[in-house]
XYZ file of C-alpha atoms in Angstrom:
565
model
C 103.803 124.192 121.537
C 100.302 123.427 123.912
C 98.300 121.864 121.839
C 95.796 124.158 121.707
C 97.667 126.015 119.527
C 98.127 123.439 117.189
C 94.281 123.207 117.265
C 95.019 125.853 114.748
C 95.759 122.763 112.296
C 93.122 120.300 113.307
C 95.315 118.403 113.370
C 93.442 116.946 116.789
C 90.648 115.744 115.393
C 92.895 114.349 112.662
C 95.535 112.990 115.244
C 92.965 110.582 117.087
C 90.326 109.698 114.534
C 93.615 108.305 111.283
C 95.457 105.527 114.937
C 92.021 104.617 115.942
C 91.471 104.299 112.191
C 95.458 102.421 111.925
C 94.795 100.843 115.202
C 90.859 98.857 114.134
C 93.283 98.296 110.967
C 95.767 96.519 112.202
C 93.221 94.263 114.334
C 91.619 94.003 111.688
C 94.845 92.479 109.761
C 95.421 94.401 106.963
C 98.953 94.885 108.195
C 102.072 92.612 109.554
C 103.685 94.503 111.014
C 106.181 92.387 112.566
C 107.002 90.808 108.816
C 107.911 94.280 107.983
C 110.765 94.771 110.129
C 112.563 91.934 108.451
C 115.080 91.281 110.769
C 116.172 94.445 112.226
C 116.805 95.939 108.676
C 115.209 99.423 108.783
C 111.733 99.785 106.088
C 111.217 102.407 104.675
C 106.944 103.170 103.157
C 106.840 105.670 100.371
C 103.088 107.173 100.590
C 101.231 110.055 100.275
C 98.263 109.603 102.527
C 98.005 108.256 105.914
C 94.129 105.762 106.605
C 91.665 108.298 108.136
C 88.927 106.605 109.229
C 89.838 103.022 107.746
C 90.225 104.999 104.476
C 92.830 106.038 102.788
C 93.342 109.495 100.851
C 94.244 110.159 97.641
C 95.650 113.471 97.806
C 97.873 115.557 99.724
C 94.476 118.105 99.795
C 92.833 115.245 101.578
C 95.655 113.785 103.625
C 95.825 113.480 106.983
C 96.253 116.613 109.237
C 94.153 118.587 105.794
C 93.212 121.290 108.209
C 89.454 121.326 109.479
C 87.123 124.091 111.232
C 89.764 125.875 114.411
C 88.457 123.898 117.536
C 89.478 122.614 120.243
C 86.959 120.158 120.775
C 87.224 116.975 119.986
C 84.297 114.005 118.403
C 81.529 114.666 121.557
C 82.634 118.170 122.608
C 85.939 116.570 124.687
C 89.087 118.246 124.359
C 90.884 116.312 122.145
C 94.012 115.797 124.475
C 91.790 113.839 125.927
C 90.724 111.805 123.358
C 94.710 111.566 122.334
C 95.990 110.948 126.016
C 92.581 107.377 126.102
C 94.176 105.640 122.853
C 96.018 102.591 124.010
C 99.056 104.008 121.776
C 101.948 106.410 122.111
C 101.285 109.788 120.134
C 104.244 111.968 119.827
C 103.459 115.475 117.955
C 106.765 116.754 116.118
C 107.089 119.947 115.026
C 108.871 120.882 111.058
C 112.057 120.413 112.461
C 110.807 117.157 114.370
C 110.595 118.316 118.178
C 108.666 116.790 120.165
C 105.586 119.000 121.267
C 103.290 117.037 122.402
C 103.026 113.394 123.770
C 99.509 111.891 124.860
C 99.876 109.775 128.586
C 101.200 106.808 126.868
C 103.937 108.421 125.711
C 105.084 110.059 128.559
C 104.975 106.544 130.896
C 108.417 105.825 128.770
C 109.607 109.106 130.389
C 109.262 111.179 126.647
C 110.747 114.795 126.583
C 109.856 118.019 125.146
C 112.527 119.562 123.349
C 114.717 118.845 120.702
C 114.732 116.089 118.107
C 116.685 113.658 121.649
C 113.501 113.788 122.350
C 111.751 110.660 120.703
C 114.801 108.853 120.299
C 115.545 108.456 123.949
C 112.831 105.687 124.246
C 113.735 104.659 121.793
C 116.455 100.746 122.001
C 120.545 101.765 122.266
C 120.484 99.907 118.729
C 117.441 100.713 116.703
C 118.064 104.845 117.391
C 120.148 104.781 114.356
C 118.058 104.259 111.757
C 114.541 104.862 113.056
C 116.364 108.749 113.079
C 117.868 108.145 109.900
C 114.173 106.937 108.133
C 112.716 110.239 110.176
C 115.338 112.385 108.831
C 114.262 111.351 105.194
C 111.144 111.452 105.889
C 110.573 114.897 106.971
C 113.380 115.970 103.635
C 110.729 114.207 101.175
C 108.401 115.226 103.101
C 106.734 111.661 103.204
C 105.713 109.425 105.920
C 106.801 106.678 106.865
C 106.294 102.738 108.800
C 108.803 101.365 110.686
C 109.331 98.538 113.155
C 111.129 99.399 116.181
C 111.842 98.597 119.893
C 110.506 100.970 122.650
C 110.316 100.755 126.610
C 107.880 100.141 128.667
C 107.369 102.065 131.995
C 109.049 99.346 133.952
C 112.137 99.940 130.826
C 111.735 96.282 129.390
C 111.926 96.802 125.818
C 108.479 95.642 123.160
C 108.467 95.815 119.317
C 106.526 98.867 117.921
C 105.133 99.396 114.939
C 105.878 102.755 114.463
C 104.227 105.523 111.580
C 105.115 109.185 111.076
C 102.054 111.213 109.507
C 103.250 114.427 107.378
C 99.642 117.259 108.928
C 99.254 119.549 106.302
C 97.768 123.128 105.996
C 96.772 123.705 102.817
C 99.492 121.772 101.169
C 102.379 122.714 103.179
C 103.466 120.385 106.679
C 102.660 122.072 109.401
C 103.856 119.108 112.043
C 104.334 115.642 111.845
C 102.495 113.212 113.486
C 104.373 110.105 115.640
C 102.193 107.225 116.856
C 103.257 103.911 118.081
C 101.624 100.392 118.564
C 102.633 97.639 120.986
C 103.019 94.450 118.692
C 105.759 92.510 120.409
C 103.975 89.371 120.579
C 103.678 89.864 116.925
C 107.277 90.043 116.341
C 107.344 87.180 118.855
C 105.390 84.622 116.754
C 106.240 86.239 114.145
C 110.380 85.255 114.888
C 109.602 82.157 116.591
C 107.595 80.681 113.474
C 110.669 81.751 111.098
C 112.556 80.434 113.473
C 111.035 77.037 113.087
C 110.394 77.142 109.949
C 114.176 77.148 109.650
C 114.448 74.782 111.011
C 111.793 72.264 109.814
C 113.927 73.526 106.368
C 117.047 72.588 107.662
C 115.791 69.661 109.430
C 114.619 68.228 105.885
C 117.990 68.640 103.905
C 120.149 66.779 106.620
C 117.426 63.966 106.604
C 117.871 64.565 102.856
C 114.076 65.120 102.235
C 112.679 67.005 99.577
C 109.296 68.917 99.678
C 107.117 69.036 96.609
C 102.957 71.431 96.507
C 101.453 70.144 93.360
C 98.758 72.855 91.772
C 96.575 70.537 90.003
C 94.172 73.628 88.661
C 97.143 75.101 87.442
C 99.629 72.062 86.722
C 102.976 73.503 88.496
C 104.647 71.997 90.509
C 106.782 73.707 93.728
C 110.148 72.041 94.325
C 112.156 72.828 96.879
C 116.196 72.814 96.650
C 115.977 69.301 98.332
C 113.543 67.974 96.036
C 114.784 69.393 92.938
C 117.912 67.874 93.972
C 115.817 64.570 93.513
C 114.376 64.942 90.927
C 117.972 65.403 88.771
C 117.289 68.655 88.907
C 119.539 72.129 89.929
C 119.477 71.921 93.560
C 117.904 75.287 93.937
C 113.175 76.263 94.704
C 111.975 75.881 91.602
C 108.561 74.453 89.490
C 108.282 73.390 86.762
C 105.027 72.476 84.863
C 102.887 69.020 84.898
C 104.276 67.514 81.541
C 108.198 68.564 82.907
C 107.238 66.103 85.455
C 106.848 63.632 84.272
C 109.536 63.805 81.747
C 111.859 63.666 84.994
C 110.193 60.403 85.557
C 111.095 56.589 84.069
C 109.020 55.880 81.773
C 108.945 52.679 82.288
C 106.887 54.290 85.897
C 105.174 57.337 83.817
C 102.421 55.072 84.306
C 102.413 54.110 88.173
C 102.685 57.867 88.970
C 99.807 59.448 87.144
C 97.828 55.744 88.524
C 98.693 57.120 92.515
C 97.963 60.637 91.331
C 94.335 59.187 90.672
C 94.544 56.749 93.283
C 94.287 59.504 95.761
C 92.514 62.045 94.616
C 89.358 59.652 93.637
C 90.150 57.245 97.220
C 90.732 59.907 99.218
C 93.813 58.440 100.503
C 97.356 59.367 101.015
C 99.500 60.218 98.227
C 102.116 56.730 97.855
C 104.850 55.888 94.850
C 107.566 54.874 93.770
C 109.036 55.667 91.006
C 113.366 56.159 88.622
C 115.026 59.451 88.193
C 117.851 60.485 86.134
C 120.051 62.301 88.567
C 122.375 65.119 88.698
C 124.934 62.646 87.182
C 123.542 60.597 84.990
C 122.931 57.608 86.532
C 119.366 55.783 88.454
C 117.694 57.001 92.074
C 114.955 55.231 93.327
C 113.066 57.922 94.388
C 109.291 57.662 97.644
C 107.159 60.660 96.751
C 104.143 60.800 99.753
C 101.704 63.240 100.204
C 98.511 64.083 100.898
C 95.057 65.687 98.763
C 94.008 69.035 99.594
C 90.564 70.310 99.147
C 89.735 74.082 98.601
C 86.881 75.828 100.337
C 84.634 74.585 97.969
C 85.185 71.265 99.241
C 87.247 69.745 95.141
C 90.938 68.452 95.169
C 92.772 71.380 94.896
C 96.315 70.463 95.367
C 98.643 67.650 96.752
C 101.532 68.133 99.027
C 103.736 65.792 100.908
C 107.212 64.678 100.358
C 110.167 62.885 98.570
C 112.626 60.455 99.618
C 116.030 58.669 98.732
C 115.156 55.515 98.490
C 118.210 54.128 95.933
C 119.210 52.219 99.073
C 116.235 50.391 100.300
C 115.851 49.386 96.626
C 118.977 47.537 95.780
C 119.299 46.303 99.594
C 115.087 44.488 97.750
C 116.987 43.282 95.337
C 119.309 42.590 96.456
C 117.741 39.988 99.015
C 115.397 39.169 96.521
C 118.311 37.519 94.150
C 119.661 35.796 97.676
C 116.560 34.258 97.847
C 116.524 33.335 94.667
C 119.687 31.833 94.356
C 118.537 29.760 98.566
C 116.011 28.502 97.133
C 117.347 27.141 94.050
C 120.083 25.592 96.105
C 117.889 24.074 97.929
C 115.800 22.875 95.761
C 118.774 21.123 93.932
C 119.863 20.310 97.821
C 116.560 18.211 97.662
C 116.801 16.815 94.473
C 120.078 15.899 94.747
C 118.296 14.432 97.771
C 116.180 12.630 96.567
C 117.774 10.892 93.130
C 120.467 9.976 95.987
C 117.843 7.825 98.433
C 116.252 6.316 95.700
C 119.713 4.429 94.327
C 120.422 3.678 97.933
C 116.843 2.498 97.967
C 117.168 -0.388 95.077
C 120.028 -2.160 96.391
C 119.327 -1.552 99.549
C 115.955 -3.146 98.745
C 118.273 -5.785 96.916
C 120.747 -6.951 99.587
C 117.487 -6.847 102.206
C 115.919 -9.558 99.634
C 118.680 -11.531 99.747
C 119.151 -11.926 103.216
C 115.336 -12.472 104.389
C 116.266 -15.169 101.301
C 119.292 -17.065 103.154
C 117.682 -16.561 106.102
C 114.920 -18.784 104.578
C 117.328 -21.617 103.475
C 120.371 -22.472 106.167
C 120.168 -23.978 108.480
C 123.742 -22.840 110.951
C 122.842 -20.998 114.323
C 125.869 -18.619 113.760
C 124.564 -17.858 110.468
C 121.171 -17.311 110.926
C 122.905 -14.579 113.678
C 124.732 -13.226 111.772
C 121.583 -12.681 108.712
C 119.505 -11.493 110.952
C 121.896 -8.496 112.648
C 122.777 -7.670 108.389
C 118.594 -7.977 108.481
C 118.181 -5.377 111.404
C 121.185 -3.172 110.365
C 119.962 -2.871 106.997
C 115.860 -1.975 107.615
C 117.396 1.126 110.133
C 119.462 1.953 107.010
C 115.977 1.915 104.662
C 114.447 3.679 106.870
C 116.407 6.584 107.367
C 116.485 6.335 103.490
C 113.098 6.528 103.880
C 112.828 9.002 105.597
C 115.727 11.320 103.705
C 113.260 11.162 101.096
C 109.888 12.146 102.186
C 111.674 14.953 103.679
C 113.297 15.804 100.016
C 109.914 15.376 98.454
C 108.032 18.153 100.744
C 110.646 20.926 100.792
C 110.591 20.363 96.635
C 106.437 20.476 96.826
C 106.793 17.102 95.966
C 103.954 15.052 98.362
C 99.986 15.484 97.438
C 97.223 14.532 99.857
C 95.024 11.735 97.919
C 91.432 11.862 99.868
C 89.454 8.984 100.112
C 86.835 7.313 102.148
C 87.991 5.260 104.545
C 87.115 3.670 108.315
C 88.881 5.206 111.168
C 89.053 1.923 113.005
C 90.458 0.840 109.842
C 92.946 2.795 110.569
C 93.895 3.313 114.373
C 93.705 -0.541 115.069
C 95.716 -0.900 112.116
C 98.400 1.382 112.980
C 98.381 0.280 117.371
C 99.085 -3.247 115.641
C 102.228 -2.191 114.137
C 103.435 0.006 116.798
C 103.004 -3.315 119.537
C 105.278 -5.248 116.952
C 108.337 -3.190 118.553
C 107.470 -3.135 121.984
C 109.990 -6.015 121.627
C 109.517 -8.112 124.681
C 108.873 -4.155 127.632
C 106.316 -4.011 129.642
C 104.577 -1.567 127.949
C 100.989 -1.559 126.361
C 99.147 0.383 123.074
C 96.275 1.306 123.758
C 93.349 2.821 121.507
C 90.694 5.150 123.063
C 88.125 6.690 120.167
C 85.268 8.869 121.547
C 81.635 8.356 119.919
C 81.148 11.490 118.776
C 84.091 10.637 116.046
C 82.052 9.340 112.481
C 82.992 5.491 111.254
C 84.043 6.803 108.142
C 85.886 10.625 107.113
C 87.249 11.271 103.820
C 91.421 12.020 104.350
C 93.973 10.275 103.229
C 94.479 7.366 105.382
C 98.229 6.626 104.899
C 99.483 10.338 105.238
C 97.791 10.019 108.021
C 98.897 6.369 109.287
C 102.641 7.416 108.127
C 102.432 10.452 110.733
C 100.770 8.242 113.219
C 102.516 5.387 113.273
C 105.683 7.547 113.729
C 104.250 9.174 116.252
C 103.951 6.020 118.386
C 107.305 4.479 117.262
C 109.130 7.266 119.176
C 106.838 6.695 121.956
C 107.711 2.947 122.455
C 111.882 3.974 122.278
C 111.210 6.537 124.428
C 108.896 4.577 127.312
C 111.456 1.948 129.107
C 107.555 0.314 131.092
C 104.713 1.722 130.441
C 101.723 2.346 128.555
C 100.731 4.437 125.739
C 97.571 5.349 124.573
C 96.836 6.334 120.908
C 92.856 8.691 121.399
C 90.885 10.808 118.430
C 88.123 12.967 119.608
C 86.470 15.665 118.268
C 88.720 19.221 118.349
C 86.449 21.293 120.856
C 89.276 24.507 120.399
C 87.867 25.114 116.761
C 84.635 26.400 115.532
C 83.684 24.410 112.280
C 82.898 20.409 111.580
C 85.178 17.941 110.669
C 88.113 18.714 112.959
C 89.444 15.732 114.824
C 92.103 16.014 117.325
C 94.515 13.178 117.687
C 97.211 11.882 120.740
C 99.850 10.023 121.306
C 101.036 10.079 125.009
C 103.360 8.374 127.259
C 104.567 7.576 130.527
C 108.341 7.743 129.232
C 111.350 9.371 129.899
C 110.096 12.929 129.142
C 111.491 15.819 127.706
C 112.925 19.308 129.212
C 111.503 22.995 127.377
C 114.514 23.268 125.344
C 114.648 19.483 124.231
C 111.506 20.760 122.943
C 112.295 23.517 121.362
C 114.810 20.850 119.273
C 111.983 18.632 118.522
C 110.507 19.343 115.443
C 113.979 20.534 114.274
C 115.969 18.864 110.494
C 118.599 16.309 112.269
C 117.335 17.528 115.202
C 116.596 15.489 118.641
C 116.846 16.149 123.042
C 120.443 16.560 122.787
C 123.757 14.019 121.309
C 122.755 11.460 125.085
C 119.293 10.552 122.956
C 121.047 10.737 120.048
C 123.591 8.000 121.146
C 121.694 6.173 123.358
C 118.607 5.477 121.150
C 119.529 6.217 118.283
C 117.546 7.821 114.565
C 117.808 10.129 112.263
C 115.717 12.846 113.653
C 114.060 13.573 111.081
C 110.603 11.342 111.863
C 108.626 14.459 113.673
C 109.691 17.051 110.690
C 108.167 14.960 108.946
C 105.042 14.808 110.827
C 105.059 17.865 111.270
C 105.140 18.811 107.160
C 102.265 16.600 106.796
C 100.122 18.074 109.534
C 100.602 21.308 108.011
C 100.351 20.424 104.603
C 96.727 18.686 106.199
C 95.826 21.990 107.266
C 96.619 21.348 111.033
C 99.423 21.957 113.191
C 101.559 19.724 115.686
C 102.133 20.839 119.404
C 103.958 18.325 122.676
C 103.786 19.308 126.601
C 106.072 16.757 128.451
C 107.959 16.494 131.325
C 111.254 15.236 132.114
C 110.263 12.069 134.122
C 106.670 12.388 133.563
C 105.750 11.189 129.608
C 104.835 13.467 126.578
C 101.975 13.917 125.126
C 102.249 15.421 121.113
C 98.556 15.864 119.472
C 97.525 17.796 116.382
C 93.968 18.715 114.777
C 92.913 17.973 110.683
C 89.679 18.162 108.653
C 88.747 14.784 107.901
C 84.793 15.492 107.259
C 82.216 12.528 108.197
C 82.472 10.246 104.381
């Protein structure tokens, strides 16, 4: 039937207006064609009208195709077929039996022949033809329109997804023809498919990782849980919605206040939501879960929802508990060791002091050279043993936290000269000089623990004497220019002795550690002296460091706070 013949039914102007209105509606987002194709299943919507100029028509008398005054011209006086040819949508006009009687330019470009019902089906993808034909037959049989998402080829032969609509054209309440329109929605469908694939992948990832999703509506109190989120809360593993009170009931009684404190903090401070709580598992056990989320605002800028993730952290909590228990046990064992060492040191020191006292007494009374030589050897060995015992006792007290500083005003010269004099006494005939260098900017009187400072300096000087066969040892003190603030003094003990390698320096402040075994065999010592020095310096708020090269001597320095007195 020619176009002019259909004009008497009044379909031409209505078709042009209706398709334009439908296109405007789709562009405005009133439909989601890609969602309606639903993975290739046929969707058919029963309706009695079609939007004309964007306004739905309520009854059959006003339906699309209601006879308008006869006449071929459309709006603006143009022929109706020209208006239809100008539309980007593909338009077909079918007779009452479904045979194609008209196709606009877009439809003709894909090779739509006029004639029998297969004229339209030839442009449809082979996999969509059966359901398209079935939907069209059902619509024609029932007199109801339909919309369907199918694939149509373009002029180059490529297949595109189209949203198709079949609408009856009526005259006097009777259906005299059918109009089919098809709009290209390939990009929309592709985007929806990509979104669906991404969503499925995200859900699969969450499930594989054991991560649950949740969304809490603060207005209604409804908490939406994904299947994994429900399982982590001890519920059946299926997506569910529970109330706020039910959510609270799932949490261990001791952790409920922690949960709501975290909610209050997140909402009031606008910070991320984070909380660790215990829940009862589906088997009656206890599971630790961590919930992380963010507060979302509504259109008025008010807090409306918190969305986030739930993780199973039971294994981590068990590991933390085991580590804490092990740490506590280690600390108890260390305290017991320190107490034992302190006790044993006292038990050894008392009889040892008695031995040294009797030895000194016998040295003053004996006159036989052989006896004096043996007594002197005993005395020397006893003094060495006493120093080792003292070192062990000091380390035990330090580790047990039983060492406290006793600051008092003292003369700096008293500390420096007295300590240097004791060090000179241990030179034992070596060609070694012990010198003191004091910066004029150092205060005469300072406030500090002179006993602990003397212990550190004497230990450093004694070591310097031990490892310096010949040369010079210098004890220097000056203001610490590397730190801001007044009252910090830098002490340095440098020598021209045998020096140390980098590897030896790493072991220098380790308990019972010396440069290497050859050093221990050659020079002796417990290896505790520098450990004691490090602890005492740290107790006084400083740090000790060493700089040395083999054959070029050693320089050990530390800075502590000694304000002017």
